[in-house]
Amino acid sequence: MILTPTIALILTTLFSAGRYEGISLVHVQITSPDQITALRDGGATSLACFDHEGETPMLLDKESITQLRKLGVSYEIIETDIEARLRRFEDLREQARSRGLGGWYSDYKTWGEVNTKLQSIAAGAPEITTTFIVGQTHENRDIHGIRITAPGDTTGRKQVLFNGCQHAREWIAVMVPVYAAEKIVEGWSTDPQIQLYLETTEVIIVPIVNPDGYEFTYATNGDRFWRKNRRNNSGSCEGVDLNRNWDYEWNGGDSTSTSTCSDVYVGPGIFSEPETQAMRDLINTLPNLVSHIDFHSYSQLILEPWASSNDTPPRVNVVKALSSAMSDAILNVHGETYVAGTGGDLLYLADGVFPDWVTNGGALSYTVELRPAGSPGFDLPPSEIVPTCEESYAAVKTMLQFVNQPLSFSFPSGLPQFVGEGELVAFPMHIDSNFGELIDANSATLHVRFGNEGPFAARQIQQNVDESFSVELPTSHCGLDGGFWFSVATESGQVVRYPEGEEVLQVSTAATAYSWDMNQNPNWTMEGQWGWGTPTGGGGEYGNPDPTSGATGNNVLGYNLGGDYPNNLSQTHITSESLDLSNKTNTQLQFKRYLNVEQPIYDNATISVRAGNGPWVTIWSNPTTIEDNQWQTLSYDISSFADNNSNVVIRWTMGTTDSAWRYSGWNIDDVEILSSGGAGVVGDVNCDGVVDVTDVLAVVSVWGPCSDHCEQDVVPDGIIDVLDLLHVIGNW
Ligand code: 0X9
Ligand code: ZN
């Protein structure tokens, strides 16, 4: 369905007088890209961070809503009075100011206030700061910046750029770079890490790239939800989307428009805007720019390049190592999740954006979408300014750390949660050179121990022909949990450790509480077309057909082993037997999945757990359309419901489904319930609960090299020797 030009005409007249009087927040169900384009070209304000199909929050007047109804577009009115919402937000700001918690960061600040703040930050530490003017805007405002680096000769230092507020309404994206500037300057006298980074790195911060637009969001006759700059387009609509004006795939058609009324108007030409020109010219004076963050809001995402395509960016492993390190750092501060990935993976593509231009110039460049994850949106309550700044500063610091580190580690299939008793856990690792330094591949080492004390055994890690490394975590025994870390050296001899500092990665000893390989029918309760047997490769009206066998063996549990699930299906379950998980901790559900299902506004696939007589708790539901074309192993942490419970039941559900588009649905194999094996005793080779002479004898009896399955190898370095003996005796 395509919106006709009529709707565009009506929307053009929006928001003239009493801007948000009579305007509602409406969740519109967008089913084609043309619809959102038509709405945007008509001047409608989308409150989504992203153009995408599915539910999109938009600000619409009554006439436009009527028009939507006539066109058969589904929508839901969420809030009818946006003026009232904005008044409530202003009340929150006033309260926050009067409480004053967080000092300068207790409330959002205007362009003028931000400039004054930058000056005072600089004045507090003149030996390491310079403020400067990046350029001027259409309305002749100055774009202000600050440079921070240790005194002395700065030539050859790495340069890192942070900026905020290409988009006017994204107020939090102004506070975050100011906070970063203040913290880095403060760190020069209090934080040894920052002192180190500033010796090698010049940090450049521009909090407000779009001062005209930003001031317009504060102005009495302005617009709180203004996004673009304030170019006079000589017509009814002002502004260019600065984040569509850059010279990389400019006007390429992904989230772009040539209509001046659109919120994603690309401008009359590449770099047509003084603001993007100023930033471009600044960057052209930074010969050693190594990395960059363009702060936006909202959605809590770390978007990697490219924005404009699904192509793999240069140094993809390095790009991903840094984004996942930043995401971890953020999570550690207040427990907030910022998902790392590409725009294409996470939602949609966008052309002519700032980070793509920087990436094309050779630096590592990211869009960070700040809080909130969803609601309320751009009007993030002032009480969240400080926590958002704190977590973002962790990302900033991670970036500074990263650019000062020659190598990075990444784990394409993740890190293991469990080590089996008597088995090696193998997983791949990549070590990449961040800035071209060579790696001494022979120095790659795994350091591992079981139990919480004693030495780590060093084990060399094998490099494969494709230059990845194969890590093998040795077996544990007697239920001891393990810890491990990695080290590797550059050819020039600098040793890099993963994870940072003293941190140690943890693994529990897996005990398999239950497992079903599905070669036999587990005889669970099956409704509708749930069945056990060999899938036939049928179905696939949409998505992929079913597989033709299990992940292991022939048989699986599946919804309609012969083809697709039907339309208009109600929730239909397969329910496991009751599981006794008394005395089990750290319980995980693991299984192999081959699933095809349409996105959840239409069709649903879920997994839920019930403990005792409690409610069913959904632990997973399809977040998007899923089109598996191979088996994959998935693990879900069910410890918070299942641990220590004697009656736990798990079920997989197919449905509900809507009236069109059938997919092949669930196929499930190799279901396992894993839990921690429990506390063992270090040095207790024979697992009898005490360290005594029998353990010493056990070690002495198999003296010599032993590469795997050796419970006598107490310090698991692959050789049974005096180290092991000493460790046993030491734990007598
Ligand atoms: O659309 C944008 O410009 C950014 N989102 S926002 O809501 N803050 O406007 C995202 C730019 C990067 N986009 C992708 N990587 N797709
Ligand atoms: Zn933005």
GROMACS .gro file of C-alpha atoms in nm, residues 374-596:
model
  223
  374GLY     CA    1   1.251   0.325   2.385
  375SER     CA    2   1.008   0.539   2.575
  376PRO     CA    3   0.986   0.836   2.627
  377GLY     CA    4   1.225   0.929   2.344
  378PHE     CA    5   1.405   1.259   2.287
  379ASP     CA    6   1.253   1.397   2.608
  380LEU     CA    7   1.472   1.185   2.836
  381PRO     CA    8   1.400   1.294   3.197
  382PRO     CA    9   1.672   1.521   3.337
  383SER     CA   10   1.727   1.275   3.621
  384GLU     CA   11   1.887   1.045   3.361
  385ILE     CA   12   2.140   1.298   3.234
  386VAL     CA   13   2.409   1.209   3.486
  387PRO     CA   14   2.376   0.830   3.456
  388THR     CA   15   2.375   0.856   3.076
  389CYS     CA   16   2.686   1.075   3.088
  390GLU     CA   17   2.857   0.834   3.326
  391GLU     CA   18   2.798   0.528   3.112
  392SER     CA   19   2.892   0.714   2.794
  393TYR     CA   20   3.213   0.831   2.955
  394ALA     CA   21   3.296   0.465   3.011
  395ALA     CA   22   3.263   0.416   2.634
  396VAL     CA   23   3.478   0.724   2.568
  397LYS     CA   24   3.746   0.595   2.801
  398THR     CA   25   3.729   0.252   2.642
  399MET     CA   26   3.788   0.412   2.305
  400LEU     CA   27   4.089   0.605   2.437
  401GLN     CA   28   4.225   0.288   2.588
  402PHE     CA   29   4.163   0.095   2.267
  403VAL     CA   30   4.341   0.338   2.038
  404ASN     CA   31   4.641   0.312   2.267
  405GLN     CA   32   4.649  -0.064   2.244
  406PRO     CA   33   4.809  -0.229   1.943
  407LEU     CA   34   4.597  -0.545   1.926
  408SER     CA   35   4.244  -0.653   1.990
  409PHE     CA   36   4.082  -0.985   2.065
  410SER     CA   37   3.746  -1.103   1.942
  411PHE     CA   38   3.547  -1.422   1.978
  412PRO     CA   39   3.318  -1.492   1.683
  413SER     CA   40   3.115  -1.755   1.865
  414GLY     CA   41   3.138  -1.590   2.203
  415LEU     CA   42   3.315  -1.712   2.514
  416PRO     CA   43   3.213  -2.038   2.680
  417GLN     CA   44   3.004  -2.030   2.995
  418PHE     CA   45   3.079  -2.388   3.085
  419VAL     CA   46   3.359  -2.638   3.073
  420GLY     CA   47   3.260  -2.999   3.070
  421GLU     CA   48   3.400  -3.260   3.306
  422GLY     CA   49   3.649  -3.463   3.108
  423GLU     CA   50   3.617  -3.271   2.784
  424LEU     CA   51   3.796  -2.988   2.610
  425VAL     CA   52   3.592  -2.683   2.514
  426ALA     CA   53   3.714  -2.545   2.182
  427PHE     CA   54   3.627  -2.204   2.048
  428PRO     CA   55   3.775  -1.965   1.789
  429MET     CA   56   3.951  -1.639   1.868
  430HIS     CA   57   4.074  -1.361   1.644
  431ILE     CA   58   4.366  -1.138   1.727
  432ASP     CA   59   4.376  -0.832   1.509
  433SER     CA   60   4.621  -0.555   1.473
  434ASN     CA   61   4.443  -0.226   1.547
  435PHE     CA   62   4.682   0.004   1.367
  436GLY     CA   63   4.910  -0.219   1.162
  437GLU     CA   64   5.158  -0.350   1.427
  438LEU     CA   65   5.263  -0.708   1.356
  439ILE     CA   66   5.159  -0.989   1.589
  440ASP     CA   67   5.393  -1.255   1.721
  441ALA     CA   68   5.152  -1.542   1.663
  442ASN     CA   69   5.368  -1.790   1.858
  443SER     CA   70   5.326  -1.586   2.173
  444ALA     CA   71   4.947  -1.631   2.194
  445THR     CA   72   4.883  -1.789   2.532
  446LEU     CA   73   4.588  -1.907   2.732
  447HIS     CA   74   4.627  -1.871   3.110
  448VAL     CA   75   4.392  -2.096   3.299
  449ARG     CA   76   4.330  -2.241   3.642
  450PHE     CA   77   4.056  -2.425   3.826
  451GLY     CA   78   3.957  -2.304   4.167
  452ASN     CA   79   4.003  -1.952   4.291
  453GLU     CA   80   4.362  -1.971   4.403
  454GLY     CA   81   4.704  -2.074   4.289
  455PRO     CA   82   4.896  -2.021   3.969
  456PHE     CA   83   4.749  -1.997   3.622
  457ALA     CA   84   4.883  -2.256   3.380
  458ALA     CA   85   5.013  -2.112   3.053
  459ARG     CA   86   4.912  -2.298   2.738
  460GLN     CA   87   5.015  -2.199   2.390
  461ILE     CA   88   4.730  -2.137   2.147
  462GLN     CA   89   4.743  -2.282   1.798
  463GLN     CA   90   4.708  -2.058   1.497
  464ASN     CA   91   4.511  -2.185   1.197
  465VAL     CA   92   4.593  -2.127   0.833
  466ASP     CA   93   4.326  -1.858   0.812
  467GLU     CA   94   4.513  -1.678   1.093
  468SER     CA   95   4.239  -1.731   1.348
  469PHE     CA   96   4.335  -1.911   1.669
  470SER     CA   97   4.178  -2.225   1.813
  471VAL     CA   98   4.149  -2.208   2.187
  472GLU     CA   99   4.102  -2.526   2.385
  473LEU     CA  100   3.999  -2.485   2.742
  474PRO     CA  101   4.122  -2.789   2.935
  475THR     CA  102   3.892  -3.005   3.135
  476SER     CA  103   3.800  -2.933   3.491
  477HIS     CA  104   3.718  -3.199   3.746
  478CYS     CA  105   3.546  -3.247   4.077
  479GLY     CA  106   3.316  -2.955   4.004
  480LEU     CA  107   3.576  -2.680   4.020
  481ASP     CA  108   3.490  -2.357   3.840
  482GLY     CA  109   3.761  -2.199   3.631
  483GLY     CA  110   3.915  -1.869   3.538
  484PHE     CA  111   4.114  -1.777   3.229
  485TRP     CA  112   4.270  -1.492   3.031
  486PHE     CA  113   4.484  -1.446   2.723
  487SER     CA  114   4.807  -1.276   2.634
  488VAL     CA  115   4.990  -1.210   2.310
  489ALA     CA  116   5.285  -0.997   2.211
  490THR     CA  117   5.348  -0.770   1.916
  491GLU     CA  118   5.661  -0.828   1.711
  492SER     CA  119   5.815  -0.532   1.888
  493GLY     CA  120   5.759  -0.712   2.217
  494GLN     CA  121   5.465  -0.526   2.371
  495VAL     CA  122   5.245  -0.774   2.559
  496VAL     CA  123   4.868  -0.728   2.542
  497ARG     CA  124   4.635  -0.902   2.780
  498TYR     CA  125   4.266  -0.987   2.739
  499PRO     CA  126   4.064  -0.895   2.929
  500GLU     CA  127   4.219  -0.573   3.056
  501GLY     CA  128   4.404  -0.525   3.379
  502GLU     CA  129   4.359  -0.801   3.633
  503GLU     CA  130   4.021  -0.918   3.509
  504VAL     CA  131   3.972  -1.293   3.470
  505LEU     CA  132   3.706  -1.464   3.255
  506GLN     CA  133   3.495  -1.717   3.441
  507VAL     CA  134   3.366  -2.060   3.343
  508SER     CA  135   3.161  -2.299   3.549
  509THR     CA  136   3.198  -2.671   3.539
  510ALA     CA  137   2.899  -2.790   3.351
  511ALA     CA  138   2.697  -3.063   3.490
  512THR     CA  139   2.433  -3.182   3.251
  513ALA     CA  140   2.119  -3.209   3.458
  514TYR     CA  141   1.909  -3.330   3.166
  515SER     CA  142   1.970  -3.395   2.801
  516TRP     CA  143   1.760  -3.519   2.512
  517ASP     CA  144   1.934  -3.583   2.181
  518MET     CA  145   1.589  -3.638   2.027
  519ASN     CA  146   1.692  -3.964   1.871
  520GLN     CA  147   1.421  -4.107   2.094
  521ASN     CA  148   1.084  -3.944   2.136
  522PRO     CA  149   1.094  -3.757   2.468
  523ASN     CA  150   0.715  -3.798   2.482
  524TRP     CA  151   0.649  -3.444   2.586
  525THR     CA  152   0.299  -3.297   2.571
  526MET     CA  153   0.237  -3.188   2.215
  527GLU     CA  154  -0.056  -2.982   2.090
  528GLY     CA  155  -0.174  -2.928   1.731
  529GLN     CA  156   0.087  -3.014   1.470
  530TRP     CA  157   0.380  -3.043   1.711
  531GLY     CA  158   0.553  -3.370   1.643
  532TRP     CA  159   0.864  -3.582   1.688
  533GLY     CA  160   1.040  -3.737   1.389
  534THR     CA  161   1.246  -3.654   1.082
  535PRO     CA  162   1.171  -3.318   0.920
  536THR     CA  163   1.110  -3.343   0.546
  537GLY     CA  164   1.254  -3.017   0.412
  538GLY     CA  165   0.899  -2.906   0.335
  539GLY     CA  166   0.734  -2.564   0.353
  540GLY     CA  167   0.898  -2.230   0.292
  541GLU     CA  168   0.616  -2.028   0.137
  542TYR     CA  169   0.817  -1.750   0.302
  543GLY     CA  170   1.160  -1.785   0.462
  544ASN     CA  171   1.343  -2.117   0.441
  545PRO     CA  172   1.191  -2.464   0.431
  546ASP     CA  173   1.236  -2.707   0.721
  547PRO     CA  174   1.567  -2.896   0.743
  548THR     CA  175   1.587  -3.255   0.624
  549SER     CA  176   1.737  -3.398   0.941
  550GLY     CA  177   1.824  -3.308   1.295
  551ALA     CA  178   2.135  -3.117   1.400
  552THR     CA  179   2.255  -3.454   1.526
  553GLY     CA  180   2.076  -3.769   1.417
  554ASN     CA  181   1.763  -3.767   1.206
  555ASN     CA  182   1.494  -3.669   1.448
  556VAL     CA  183   1.376  -3.343   1.597
  557LEU     CA  184   1.081  -3.186   1.768
  558GLY     CA  185   0.909  -2.959   1.523
  559TYR     CA  186   0.596  -2.775   1.441
  560ASN     CA  187   0.458  -2.948   1.133
  561LEU     CA  188   0.750  -3.169   1.033
  562GLY     CA  189   0.604  -3.176   0.683
  563GLY     CA  190   0.591  -2.802   0.609
  564ASP     CA  191   0.478  -2.456   0.714
  565TYR     CA  192   0.271  -2.351   1.010
  566PRO     CA  193  -0.082  -2.248   0.914
  567ASN     CA  194  -0.235  -1.901   0.909
  568ASN     CA  195  -0.458  -1.788   1.197
  569LEU     CA  196  -0.298  -2.028   1.442
  570SER     CA  197  -0.360  -1.977   1.811
  571GLN     CA  198  -0.082  -2.037   2.063
  572THR     CA  199   0.015  -2.404   2.034
  573HIS     CA  200   0.265  -2.555   2.277
  574ILE     CA  201   0.504  -2.841   2.325
  575THR     CA  202   0.565  -2.879   2.697
  576SER     CA  203   0.853  -3.067   2.858
  577GLU     CA  204   0.824  -3.310   3.144
  578SER     CA  205   0.872  -3.171   3.492
  579LEU     CA  206   1.241  -3.115   3.568
  580ASP     CA  207   1.385  -3.149   3.914
  581LEU     CA  208   1.649  -2.880   3.953
  582SER     CA  209   1.679  -2.892   4.332
  583ASN     CA  210   2.034  -2.805   4.439
  584LYS     CA  211   2.116  -2.679   4.092
  585THR     CA  212   2.257  -2.334   4.035
  586ASN     CA  213   2.344  -2.126   3.731
  587THR     CA  214   2.088  -2.324   3.531
  588GLN     CA  215   2.095  -2.276   3.155
  589LEU     CA  216   1.866  -2.406   2.884
  590GLN     CA  217   2.063  -2.500   2.575
  591PHE     CA  218   1.926  -2.637   2.249
  592LYS     CA  219   1.977  -2.637   1.876
  593ARG     CA  220   1.735  -2.430   1.673
  594TYR     CA  221   1.625  -2.418   1.312
  595LEU     CA  222   1.342  -2.168   1.304
  596ASN     CA  223   1.158  -1.972   1.040
   0.00000   0.00000   0.00000
